[in-house]
mmCIF file of N, CA, C and O in Angstrom:
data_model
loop_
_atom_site.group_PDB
_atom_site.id
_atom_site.type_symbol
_atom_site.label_atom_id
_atom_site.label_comp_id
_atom_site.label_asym_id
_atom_site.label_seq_id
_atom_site.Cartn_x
_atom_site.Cartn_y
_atom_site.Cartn_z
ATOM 1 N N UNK A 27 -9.318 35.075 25.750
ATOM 2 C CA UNK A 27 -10.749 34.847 25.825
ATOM 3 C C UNK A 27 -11.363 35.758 26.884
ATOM 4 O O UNK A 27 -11.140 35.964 28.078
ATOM 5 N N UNK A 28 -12.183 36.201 26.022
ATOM 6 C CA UNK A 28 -13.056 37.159 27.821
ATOM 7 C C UNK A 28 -14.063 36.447 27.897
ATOM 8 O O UNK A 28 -14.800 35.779 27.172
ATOM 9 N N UNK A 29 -13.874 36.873 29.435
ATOM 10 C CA UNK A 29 -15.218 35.686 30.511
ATOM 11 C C UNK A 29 -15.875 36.952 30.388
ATOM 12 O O UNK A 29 -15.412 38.050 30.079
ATOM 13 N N UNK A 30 -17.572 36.439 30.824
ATOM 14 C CA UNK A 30 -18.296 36.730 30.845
ATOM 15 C C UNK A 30 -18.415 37.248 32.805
ATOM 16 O O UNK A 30 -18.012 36.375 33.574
ATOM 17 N N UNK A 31 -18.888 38.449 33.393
ATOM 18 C CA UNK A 31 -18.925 37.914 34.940
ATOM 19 C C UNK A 31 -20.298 38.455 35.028
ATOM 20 O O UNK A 31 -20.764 39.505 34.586
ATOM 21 N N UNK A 32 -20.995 37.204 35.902
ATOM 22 C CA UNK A 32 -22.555 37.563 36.465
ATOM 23 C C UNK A 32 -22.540 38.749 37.638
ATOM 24 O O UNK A 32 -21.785 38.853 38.604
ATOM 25 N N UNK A 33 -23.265 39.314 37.357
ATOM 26 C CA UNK A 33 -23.601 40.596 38.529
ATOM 27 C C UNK A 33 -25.063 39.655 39.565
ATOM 28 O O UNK A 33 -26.204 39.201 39.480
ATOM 29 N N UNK A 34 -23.918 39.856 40.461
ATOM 30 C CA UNK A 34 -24.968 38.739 41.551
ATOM 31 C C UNK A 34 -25.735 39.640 42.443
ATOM 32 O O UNK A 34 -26.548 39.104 43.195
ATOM 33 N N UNK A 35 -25.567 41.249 42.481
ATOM 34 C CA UNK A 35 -26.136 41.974 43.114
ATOM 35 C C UNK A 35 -27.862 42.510 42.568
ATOM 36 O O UNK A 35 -28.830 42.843 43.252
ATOM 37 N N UNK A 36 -27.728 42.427 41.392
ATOM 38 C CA UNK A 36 -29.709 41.987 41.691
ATOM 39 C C UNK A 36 -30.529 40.706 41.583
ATOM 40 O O UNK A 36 -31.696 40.583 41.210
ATOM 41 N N UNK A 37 -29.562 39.674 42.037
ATOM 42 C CA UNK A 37 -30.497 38.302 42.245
ATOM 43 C C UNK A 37 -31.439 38.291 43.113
ATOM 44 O O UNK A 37 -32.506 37.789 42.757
ATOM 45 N N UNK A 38 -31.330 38.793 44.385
ATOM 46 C CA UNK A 38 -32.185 38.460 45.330
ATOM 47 C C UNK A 38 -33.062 39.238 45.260
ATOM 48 O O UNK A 38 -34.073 38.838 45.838
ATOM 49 N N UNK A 39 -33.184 40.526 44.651
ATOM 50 C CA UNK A 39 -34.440 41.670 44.209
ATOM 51 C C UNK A 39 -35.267 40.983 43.071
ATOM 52 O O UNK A 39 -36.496 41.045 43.068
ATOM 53 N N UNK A 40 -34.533 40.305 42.073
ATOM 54 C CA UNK A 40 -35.445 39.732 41.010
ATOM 55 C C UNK A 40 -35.776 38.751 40.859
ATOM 56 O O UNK A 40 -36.495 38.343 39.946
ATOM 57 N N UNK A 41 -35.032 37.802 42.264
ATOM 58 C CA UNK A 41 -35.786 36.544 42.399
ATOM 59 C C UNK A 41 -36.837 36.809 43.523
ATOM 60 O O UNK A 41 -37.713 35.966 43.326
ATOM 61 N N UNK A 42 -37.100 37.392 44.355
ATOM 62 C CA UNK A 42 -38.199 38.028 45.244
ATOM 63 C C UNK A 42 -39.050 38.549 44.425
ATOM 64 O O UNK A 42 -40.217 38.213 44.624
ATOM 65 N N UNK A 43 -38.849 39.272 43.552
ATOM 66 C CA UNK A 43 -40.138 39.471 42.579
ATOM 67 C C UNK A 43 -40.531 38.690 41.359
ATOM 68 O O UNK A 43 -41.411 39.022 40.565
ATOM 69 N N UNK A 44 -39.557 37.291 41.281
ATOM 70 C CA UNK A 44 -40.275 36.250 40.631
ATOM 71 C C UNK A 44 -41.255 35.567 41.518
ATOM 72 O O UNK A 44 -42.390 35.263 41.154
ATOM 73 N N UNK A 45 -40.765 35.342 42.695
ATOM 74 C CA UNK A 45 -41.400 34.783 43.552
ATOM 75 C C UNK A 45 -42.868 35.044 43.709
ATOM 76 O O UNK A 45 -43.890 34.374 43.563
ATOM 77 N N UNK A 46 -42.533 36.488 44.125
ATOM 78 C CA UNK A 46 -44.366 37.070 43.862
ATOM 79 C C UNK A 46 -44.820 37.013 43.295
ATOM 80 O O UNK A 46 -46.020 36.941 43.559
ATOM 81 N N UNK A 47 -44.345 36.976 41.733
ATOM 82 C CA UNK A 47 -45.637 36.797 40.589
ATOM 83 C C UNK A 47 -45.796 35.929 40.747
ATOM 84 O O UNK A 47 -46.887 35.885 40.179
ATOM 85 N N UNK A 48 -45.592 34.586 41.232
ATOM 86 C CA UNK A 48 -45.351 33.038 41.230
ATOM 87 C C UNK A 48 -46.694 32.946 41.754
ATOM 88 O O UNK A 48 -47.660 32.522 41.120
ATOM 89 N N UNK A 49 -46.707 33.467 43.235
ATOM 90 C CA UNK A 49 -47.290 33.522 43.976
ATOM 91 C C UNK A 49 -48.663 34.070 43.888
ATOM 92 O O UNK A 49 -49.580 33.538 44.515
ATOM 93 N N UNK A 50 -48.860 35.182 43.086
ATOM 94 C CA UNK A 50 -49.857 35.950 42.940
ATOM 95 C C UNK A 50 -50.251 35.372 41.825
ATOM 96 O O UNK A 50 -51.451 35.573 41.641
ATOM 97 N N UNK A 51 -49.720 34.696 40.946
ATOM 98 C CA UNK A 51 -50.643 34.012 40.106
ATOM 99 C C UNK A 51 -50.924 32.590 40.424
ATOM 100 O O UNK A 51 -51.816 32.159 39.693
ATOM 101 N N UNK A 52 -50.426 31.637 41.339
ATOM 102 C CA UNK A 52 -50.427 30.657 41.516
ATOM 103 C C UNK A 52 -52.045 31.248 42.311
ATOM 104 O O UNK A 52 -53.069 31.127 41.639
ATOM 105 N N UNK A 53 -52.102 31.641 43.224
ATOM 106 C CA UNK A 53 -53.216 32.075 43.769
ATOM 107 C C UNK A 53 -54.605 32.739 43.214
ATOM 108 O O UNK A 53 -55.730 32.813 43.707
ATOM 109 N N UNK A 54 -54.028 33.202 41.939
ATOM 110 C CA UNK A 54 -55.108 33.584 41.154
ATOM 111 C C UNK A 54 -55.772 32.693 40.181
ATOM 112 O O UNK A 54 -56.793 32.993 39.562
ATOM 113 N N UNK A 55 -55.183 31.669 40.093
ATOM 114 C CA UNK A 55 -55.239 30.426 39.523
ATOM 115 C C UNK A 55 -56.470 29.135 40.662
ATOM 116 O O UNK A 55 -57.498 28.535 40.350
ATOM 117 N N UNK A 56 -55.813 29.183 41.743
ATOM 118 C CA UNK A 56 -56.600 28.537 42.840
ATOM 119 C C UNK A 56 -57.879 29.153 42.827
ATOM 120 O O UNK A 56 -58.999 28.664 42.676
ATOM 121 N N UNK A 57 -57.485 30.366 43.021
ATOM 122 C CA UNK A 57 -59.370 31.506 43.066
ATOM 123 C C UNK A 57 -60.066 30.894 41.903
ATOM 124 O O UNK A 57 -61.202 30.454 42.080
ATOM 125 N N UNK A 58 -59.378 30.801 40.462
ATOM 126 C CA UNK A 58 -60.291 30.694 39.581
ATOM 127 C C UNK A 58 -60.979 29.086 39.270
ATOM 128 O O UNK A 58 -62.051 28.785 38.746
ATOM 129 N N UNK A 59 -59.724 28.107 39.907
ATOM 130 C CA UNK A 59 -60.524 26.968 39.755
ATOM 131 C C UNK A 59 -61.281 26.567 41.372
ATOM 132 O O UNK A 59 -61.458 25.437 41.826
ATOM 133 N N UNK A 60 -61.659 27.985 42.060
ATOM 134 C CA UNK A 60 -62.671 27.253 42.800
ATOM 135 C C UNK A 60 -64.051 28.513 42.581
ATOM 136 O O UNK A 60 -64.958 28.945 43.293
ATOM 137 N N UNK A 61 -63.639 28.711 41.410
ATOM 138 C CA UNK A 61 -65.176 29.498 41.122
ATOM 139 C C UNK A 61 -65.926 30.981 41.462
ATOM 140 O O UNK A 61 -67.066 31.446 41.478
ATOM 141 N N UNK A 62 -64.104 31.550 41.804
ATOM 142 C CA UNK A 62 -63.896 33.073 42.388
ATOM 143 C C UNK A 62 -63.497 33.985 41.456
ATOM 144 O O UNK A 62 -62.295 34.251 41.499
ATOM 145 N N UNK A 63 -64.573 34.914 40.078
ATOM 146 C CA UNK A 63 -63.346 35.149 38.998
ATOM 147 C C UNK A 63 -62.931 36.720 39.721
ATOM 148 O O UNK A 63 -61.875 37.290 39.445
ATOM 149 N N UNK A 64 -63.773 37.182 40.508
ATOM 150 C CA UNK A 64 -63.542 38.431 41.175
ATOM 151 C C UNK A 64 -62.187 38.248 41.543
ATOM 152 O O UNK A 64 -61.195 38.742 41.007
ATOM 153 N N UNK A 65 -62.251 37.507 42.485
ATOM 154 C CA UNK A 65 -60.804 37.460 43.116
ATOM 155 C C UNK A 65 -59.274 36.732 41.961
ATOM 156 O O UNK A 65 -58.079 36.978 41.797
ATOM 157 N N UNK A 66 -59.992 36.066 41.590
ATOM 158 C CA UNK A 66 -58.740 35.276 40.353
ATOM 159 C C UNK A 66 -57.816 36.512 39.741
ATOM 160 O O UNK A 66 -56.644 36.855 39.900
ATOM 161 N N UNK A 67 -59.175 37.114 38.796
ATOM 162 C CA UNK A 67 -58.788 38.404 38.217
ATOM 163 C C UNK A 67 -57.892 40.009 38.817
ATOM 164 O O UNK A 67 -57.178 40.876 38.312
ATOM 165 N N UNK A 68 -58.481 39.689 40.181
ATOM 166 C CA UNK A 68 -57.699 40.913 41.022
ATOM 167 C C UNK A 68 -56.304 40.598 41.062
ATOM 168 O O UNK A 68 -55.429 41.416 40.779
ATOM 169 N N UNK A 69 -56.020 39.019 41.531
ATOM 170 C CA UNK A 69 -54.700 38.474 41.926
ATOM 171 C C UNK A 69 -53.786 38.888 40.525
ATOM 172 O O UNK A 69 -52.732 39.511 40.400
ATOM 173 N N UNK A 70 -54.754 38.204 39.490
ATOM 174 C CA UNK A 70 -53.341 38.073 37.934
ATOM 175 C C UNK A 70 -53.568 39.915 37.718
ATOM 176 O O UNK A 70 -52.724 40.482 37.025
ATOM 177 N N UNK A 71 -54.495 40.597 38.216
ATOM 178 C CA UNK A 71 -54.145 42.226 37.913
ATOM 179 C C UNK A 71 -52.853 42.788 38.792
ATOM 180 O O UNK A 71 -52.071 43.657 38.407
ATOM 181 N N UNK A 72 -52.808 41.976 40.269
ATOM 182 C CA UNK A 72 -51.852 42.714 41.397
ATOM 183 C C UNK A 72 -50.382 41.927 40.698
ATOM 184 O O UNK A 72 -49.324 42.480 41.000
ATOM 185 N N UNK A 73 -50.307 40.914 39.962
ATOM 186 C CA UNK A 73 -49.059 40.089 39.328
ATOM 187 C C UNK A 73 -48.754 40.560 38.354
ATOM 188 O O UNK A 73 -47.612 40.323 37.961
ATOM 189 N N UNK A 74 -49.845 41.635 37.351
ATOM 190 C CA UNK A 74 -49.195 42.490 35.749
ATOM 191 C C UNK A 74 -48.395 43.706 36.683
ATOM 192 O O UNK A 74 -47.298 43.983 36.199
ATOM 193 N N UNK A 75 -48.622 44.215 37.501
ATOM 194 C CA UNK A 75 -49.121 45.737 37.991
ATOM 195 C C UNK A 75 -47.601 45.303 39.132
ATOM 196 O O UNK A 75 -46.816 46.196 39.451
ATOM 197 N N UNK A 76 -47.449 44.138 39.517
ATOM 198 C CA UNK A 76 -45.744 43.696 40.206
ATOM 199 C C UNK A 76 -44.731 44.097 39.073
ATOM 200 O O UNK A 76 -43.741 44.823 38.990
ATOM 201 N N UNK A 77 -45.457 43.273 38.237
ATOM 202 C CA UNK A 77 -44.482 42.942 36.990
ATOM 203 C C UNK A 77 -43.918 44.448 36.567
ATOM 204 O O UNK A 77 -42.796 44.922 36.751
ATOM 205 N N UNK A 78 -44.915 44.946 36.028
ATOM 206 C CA UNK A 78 -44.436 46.895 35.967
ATOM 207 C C UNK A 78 -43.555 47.192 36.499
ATOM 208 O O UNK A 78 -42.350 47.248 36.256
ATOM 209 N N UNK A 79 -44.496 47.511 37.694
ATOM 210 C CA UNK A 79 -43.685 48.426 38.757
ATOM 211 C C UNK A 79 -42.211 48.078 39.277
ATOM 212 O O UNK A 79 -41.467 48.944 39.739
ATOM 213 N N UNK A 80 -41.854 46.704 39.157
ATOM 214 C CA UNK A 80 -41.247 46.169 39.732
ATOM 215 C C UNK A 80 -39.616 45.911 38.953
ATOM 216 O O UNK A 80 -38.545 46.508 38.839
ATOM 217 N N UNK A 81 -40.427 44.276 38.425
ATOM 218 C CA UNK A 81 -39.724 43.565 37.273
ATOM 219 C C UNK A 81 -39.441 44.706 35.855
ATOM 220 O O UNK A 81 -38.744 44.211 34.969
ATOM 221 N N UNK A 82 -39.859 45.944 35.646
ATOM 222 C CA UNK A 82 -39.632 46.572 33.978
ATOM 223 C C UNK A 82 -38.090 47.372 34.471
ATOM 224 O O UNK A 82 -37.169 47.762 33.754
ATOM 225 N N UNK A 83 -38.239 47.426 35.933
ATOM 226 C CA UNK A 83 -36.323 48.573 36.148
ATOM 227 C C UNK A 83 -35.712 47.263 36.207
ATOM 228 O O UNK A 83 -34.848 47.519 35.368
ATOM 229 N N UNK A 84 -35.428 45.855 36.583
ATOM 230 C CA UNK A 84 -34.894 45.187 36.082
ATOM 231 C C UNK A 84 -34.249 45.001 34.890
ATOM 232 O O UNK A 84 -33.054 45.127 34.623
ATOM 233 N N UNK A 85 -35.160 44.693 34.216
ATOM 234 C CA UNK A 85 -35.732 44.475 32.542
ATOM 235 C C UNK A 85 -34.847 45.463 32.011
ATOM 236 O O UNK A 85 -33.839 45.032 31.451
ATOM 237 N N UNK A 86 -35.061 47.031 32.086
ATOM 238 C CA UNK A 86 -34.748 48.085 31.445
ATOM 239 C C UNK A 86 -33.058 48.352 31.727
ATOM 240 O O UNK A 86 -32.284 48.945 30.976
ATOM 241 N N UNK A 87 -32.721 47.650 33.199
ATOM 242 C CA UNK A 87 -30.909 48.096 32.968
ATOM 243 C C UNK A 87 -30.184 46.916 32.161
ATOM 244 O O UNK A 87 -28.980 46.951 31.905
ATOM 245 N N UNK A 88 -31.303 45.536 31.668
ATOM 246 C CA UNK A 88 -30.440 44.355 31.577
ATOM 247 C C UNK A 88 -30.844 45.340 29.567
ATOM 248 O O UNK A 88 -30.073 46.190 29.121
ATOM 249 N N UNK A 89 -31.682 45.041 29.073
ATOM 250 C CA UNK A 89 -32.071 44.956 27.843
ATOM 251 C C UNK A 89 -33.188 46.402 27.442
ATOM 252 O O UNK A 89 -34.397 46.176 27.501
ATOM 253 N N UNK A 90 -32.928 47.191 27.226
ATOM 254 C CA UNK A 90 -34.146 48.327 26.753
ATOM 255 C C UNK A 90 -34.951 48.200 25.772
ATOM 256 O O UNK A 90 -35.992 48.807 26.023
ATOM 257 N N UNK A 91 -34.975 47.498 24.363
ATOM 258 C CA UNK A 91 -35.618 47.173 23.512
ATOM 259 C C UNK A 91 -35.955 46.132 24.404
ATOM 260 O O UNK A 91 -36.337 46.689 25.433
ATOM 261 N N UNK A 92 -35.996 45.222 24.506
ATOM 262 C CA UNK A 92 -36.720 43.770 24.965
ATOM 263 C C UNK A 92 -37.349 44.413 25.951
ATOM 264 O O UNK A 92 -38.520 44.288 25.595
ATOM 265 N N UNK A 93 -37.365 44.993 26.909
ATOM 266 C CA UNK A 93 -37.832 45.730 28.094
ATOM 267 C C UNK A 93 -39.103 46.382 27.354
ATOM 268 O O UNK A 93 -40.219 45.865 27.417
ATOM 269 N N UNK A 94 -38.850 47.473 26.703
ATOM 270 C CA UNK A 94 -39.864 47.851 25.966
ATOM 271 C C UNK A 94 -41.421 47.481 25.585
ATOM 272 O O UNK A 94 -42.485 47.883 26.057
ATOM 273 N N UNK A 95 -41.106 46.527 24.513
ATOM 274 C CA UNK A 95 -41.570 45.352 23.979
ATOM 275 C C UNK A 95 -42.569 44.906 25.323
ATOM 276 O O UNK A 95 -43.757 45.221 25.399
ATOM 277 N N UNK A 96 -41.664 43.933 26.584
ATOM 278 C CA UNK A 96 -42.174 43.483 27.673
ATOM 279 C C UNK A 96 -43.384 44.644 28.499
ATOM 280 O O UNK A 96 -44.488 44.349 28.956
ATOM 281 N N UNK A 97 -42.655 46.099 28.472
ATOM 282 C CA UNK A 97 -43.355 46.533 29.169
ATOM 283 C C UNK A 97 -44.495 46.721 27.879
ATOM 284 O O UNK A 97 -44.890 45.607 28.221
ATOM 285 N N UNK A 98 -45.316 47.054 26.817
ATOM 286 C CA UNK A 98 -46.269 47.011 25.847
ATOM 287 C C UNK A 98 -47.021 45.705 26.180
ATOM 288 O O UNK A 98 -48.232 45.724 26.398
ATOM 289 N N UNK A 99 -46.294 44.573 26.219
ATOM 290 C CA UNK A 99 -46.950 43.130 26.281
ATOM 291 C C UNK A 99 -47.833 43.898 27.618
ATOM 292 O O UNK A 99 -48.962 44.347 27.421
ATOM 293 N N UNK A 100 -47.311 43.961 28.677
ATOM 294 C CA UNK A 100 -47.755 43.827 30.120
ATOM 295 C C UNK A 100 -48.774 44.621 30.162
ATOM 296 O O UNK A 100 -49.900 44.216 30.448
ATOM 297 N N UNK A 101 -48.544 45.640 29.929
ATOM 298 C CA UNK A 101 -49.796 47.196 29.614
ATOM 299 C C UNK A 101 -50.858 46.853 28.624
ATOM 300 O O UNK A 101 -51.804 47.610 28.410
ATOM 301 N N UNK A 102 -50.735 45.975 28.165
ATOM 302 C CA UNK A 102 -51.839 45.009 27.295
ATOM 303 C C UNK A 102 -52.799 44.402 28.470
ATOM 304 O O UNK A 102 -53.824 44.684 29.092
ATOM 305 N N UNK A 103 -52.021 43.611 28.391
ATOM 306 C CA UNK A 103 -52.320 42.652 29.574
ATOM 307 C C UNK A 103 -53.442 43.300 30.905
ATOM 308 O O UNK A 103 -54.595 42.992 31.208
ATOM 309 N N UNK A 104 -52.582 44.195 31.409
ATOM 310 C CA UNK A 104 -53.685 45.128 32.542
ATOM 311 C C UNK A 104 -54.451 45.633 32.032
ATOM 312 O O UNK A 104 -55.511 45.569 32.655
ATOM 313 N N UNK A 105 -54.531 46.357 30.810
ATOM 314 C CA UNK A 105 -55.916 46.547 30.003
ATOM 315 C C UNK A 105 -57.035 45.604 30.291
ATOM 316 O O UNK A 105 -58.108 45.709 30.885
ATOM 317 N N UNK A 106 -56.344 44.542 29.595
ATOM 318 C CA UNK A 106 -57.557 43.600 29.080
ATOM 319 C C UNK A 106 -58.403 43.145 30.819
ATOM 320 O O UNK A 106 -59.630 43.101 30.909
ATOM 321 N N UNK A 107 -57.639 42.906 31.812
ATOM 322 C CA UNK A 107 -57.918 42.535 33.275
ATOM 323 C C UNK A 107 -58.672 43.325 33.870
ATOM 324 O O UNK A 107 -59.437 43.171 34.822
ATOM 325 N N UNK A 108 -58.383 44.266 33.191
ATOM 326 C CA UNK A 108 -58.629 46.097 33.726
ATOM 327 C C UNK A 108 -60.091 45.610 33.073
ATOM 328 O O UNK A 108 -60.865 45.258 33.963
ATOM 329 N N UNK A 109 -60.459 45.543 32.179
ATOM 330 C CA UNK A 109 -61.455 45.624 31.085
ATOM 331 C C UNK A 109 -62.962 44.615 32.075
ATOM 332 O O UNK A 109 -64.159 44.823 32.273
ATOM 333 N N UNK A 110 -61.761 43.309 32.516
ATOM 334 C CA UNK A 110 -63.285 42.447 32.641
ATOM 335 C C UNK A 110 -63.374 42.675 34.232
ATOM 336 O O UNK A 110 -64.333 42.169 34.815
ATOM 337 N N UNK A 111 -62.162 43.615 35.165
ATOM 338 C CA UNK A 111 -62.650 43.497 36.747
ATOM 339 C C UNK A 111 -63.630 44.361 36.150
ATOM 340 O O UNK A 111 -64.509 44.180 36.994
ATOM 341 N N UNK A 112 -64.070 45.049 35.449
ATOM 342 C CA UNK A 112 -65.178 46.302 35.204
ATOM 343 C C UNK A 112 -66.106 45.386 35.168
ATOM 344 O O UNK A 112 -66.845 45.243 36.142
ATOM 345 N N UNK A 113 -66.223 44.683 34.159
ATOM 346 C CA UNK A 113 -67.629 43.739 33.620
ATOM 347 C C UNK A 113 -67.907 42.793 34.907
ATOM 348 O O UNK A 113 -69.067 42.414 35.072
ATOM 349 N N UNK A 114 -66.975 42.418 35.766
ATOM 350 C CA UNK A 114 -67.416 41.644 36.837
ATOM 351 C C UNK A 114 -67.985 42.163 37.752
ATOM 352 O O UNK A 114 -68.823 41.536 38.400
ATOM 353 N N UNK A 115 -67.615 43.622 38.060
ATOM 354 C CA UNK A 115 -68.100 44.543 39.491
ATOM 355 C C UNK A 115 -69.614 44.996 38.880
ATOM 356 O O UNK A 115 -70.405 45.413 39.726
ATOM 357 N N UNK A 116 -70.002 44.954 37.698
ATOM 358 C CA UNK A 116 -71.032 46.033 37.229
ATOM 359 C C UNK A 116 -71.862 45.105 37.320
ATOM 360 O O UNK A 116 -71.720 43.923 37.008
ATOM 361 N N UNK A 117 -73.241 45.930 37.994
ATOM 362 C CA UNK A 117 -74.325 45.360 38.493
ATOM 363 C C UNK A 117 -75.244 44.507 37.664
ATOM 364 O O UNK A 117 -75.852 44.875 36.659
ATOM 365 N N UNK A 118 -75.258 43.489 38.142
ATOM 366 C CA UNK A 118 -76.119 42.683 36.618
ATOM 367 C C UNK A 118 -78.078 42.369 37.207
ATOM 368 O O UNK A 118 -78.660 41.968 38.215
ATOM 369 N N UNK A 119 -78.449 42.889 35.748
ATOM 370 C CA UNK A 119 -79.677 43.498 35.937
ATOM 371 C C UNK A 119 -80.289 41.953 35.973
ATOM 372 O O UNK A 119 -79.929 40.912 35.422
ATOM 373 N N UNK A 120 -81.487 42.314 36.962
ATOM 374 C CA UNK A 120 -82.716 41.182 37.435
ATOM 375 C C UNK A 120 -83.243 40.506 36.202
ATOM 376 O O UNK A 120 -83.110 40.981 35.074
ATOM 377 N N UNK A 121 -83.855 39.360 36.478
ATOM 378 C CA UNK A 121 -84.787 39.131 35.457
ATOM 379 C C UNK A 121 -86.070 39.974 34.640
ATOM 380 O O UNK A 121 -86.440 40.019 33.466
ATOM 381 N N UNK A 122 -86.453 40.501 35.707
ATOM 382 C CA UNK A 122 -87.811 41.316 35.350
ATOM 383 C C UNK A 122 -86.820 42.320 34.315
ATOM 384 O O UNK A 122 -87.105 42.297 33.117
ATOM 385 N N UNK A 123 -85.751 43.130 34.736
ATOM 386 C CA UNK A 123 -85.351 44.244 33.391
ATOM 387 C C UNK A 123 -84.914 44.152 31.835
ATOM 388 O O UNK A 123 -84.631 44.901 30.901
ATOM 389 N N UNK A 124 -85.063 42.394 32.213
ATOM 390 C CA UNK A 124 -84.940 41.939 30.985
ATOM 391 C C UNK A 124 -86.236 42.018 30.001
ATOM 392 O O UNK A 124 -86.275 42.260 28.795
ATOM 393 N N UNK A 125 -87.136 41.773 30.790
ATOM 394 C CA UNK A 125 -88.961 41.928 29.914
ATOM 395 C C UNK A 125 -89.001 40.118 30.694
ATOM 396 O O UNK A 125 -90.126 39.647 30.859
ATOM 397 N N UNK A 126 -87.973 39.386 31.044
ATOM 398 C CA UNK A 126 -88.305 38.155 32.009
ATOM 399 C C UNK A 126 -89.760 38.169 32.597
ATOM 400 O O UNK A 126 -89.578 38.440 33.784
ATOM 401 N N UNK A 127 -90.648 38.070 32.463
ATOM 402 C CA UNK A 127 -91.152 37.656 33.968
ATOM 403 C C UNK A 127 -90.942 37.232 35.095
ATOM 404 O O UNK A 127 -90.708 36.065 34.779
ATOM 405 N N UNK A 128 -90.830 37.252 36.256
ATOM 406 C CA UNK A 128 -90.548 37.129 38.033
ATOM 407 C C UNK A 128 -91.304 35.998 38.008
ATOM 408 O O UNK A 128 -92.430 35.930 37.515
ATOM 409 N N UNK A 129 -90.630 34.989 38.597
ATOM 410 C CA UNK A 129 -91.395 33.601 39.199
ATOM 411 C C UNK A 129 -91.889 34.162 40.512
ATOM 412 O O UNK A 129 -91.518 35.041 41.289
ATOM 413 N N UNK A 130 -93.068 33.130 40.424
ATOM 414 C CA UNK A 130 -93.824 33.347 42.101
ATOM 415 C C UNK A 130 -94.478 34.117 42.394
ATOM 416 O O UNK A 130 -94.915 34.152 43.544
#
């Protein structure tokens, strides 16, 4: 029978960078249920953008197709984050530029 043997030498690199996403989204989560999407959105962007940089050389020596795949999901993902920190930073026009009228 062949055993299987765990390689225990990148546990503590890929549990430190579970940790952080943990972290960076647990926090981006808090931002958003207290009514911060600026900041919510930055946090789950700095937790795709871990995940990359980080977690995909993991990913890529364990599994390369699944890695793949993961890294496409993720690059989705920062798109779309990517997409609304834009719509959140961009200046939102007064009432009056609407044809509104100005109270008072």
């Amino acid at each position: 029978k062949a055993r299987h043997k765990i390689d225990l030498s990148r546990t503590p690199r890929s549990t430190g960078q579970a940790l952080g996403l943990i972290r960076l989204s647990g926090y981006g989560a808090l931002r958003l249920a207290r009514g911060d999407r600026l900041a919510a959105f930055r946090m789950c962007n700095a937790a795709v953008l871990l995940d990359v940089l980080v977690g995909q050389v993991f990913k890529f020596t364990i599994n390369q197709f699944a890695a793949l795949s993961g890294l496409a999901v993720d690059l989705l993902i920062a798109w779309i984050i990517a997409t609304e920190l834009r719509g959140l930073r961009a200046p939102r026009p007064s009432g009056t530029d609407l044809g509104v009228p100005a109270r008072g």
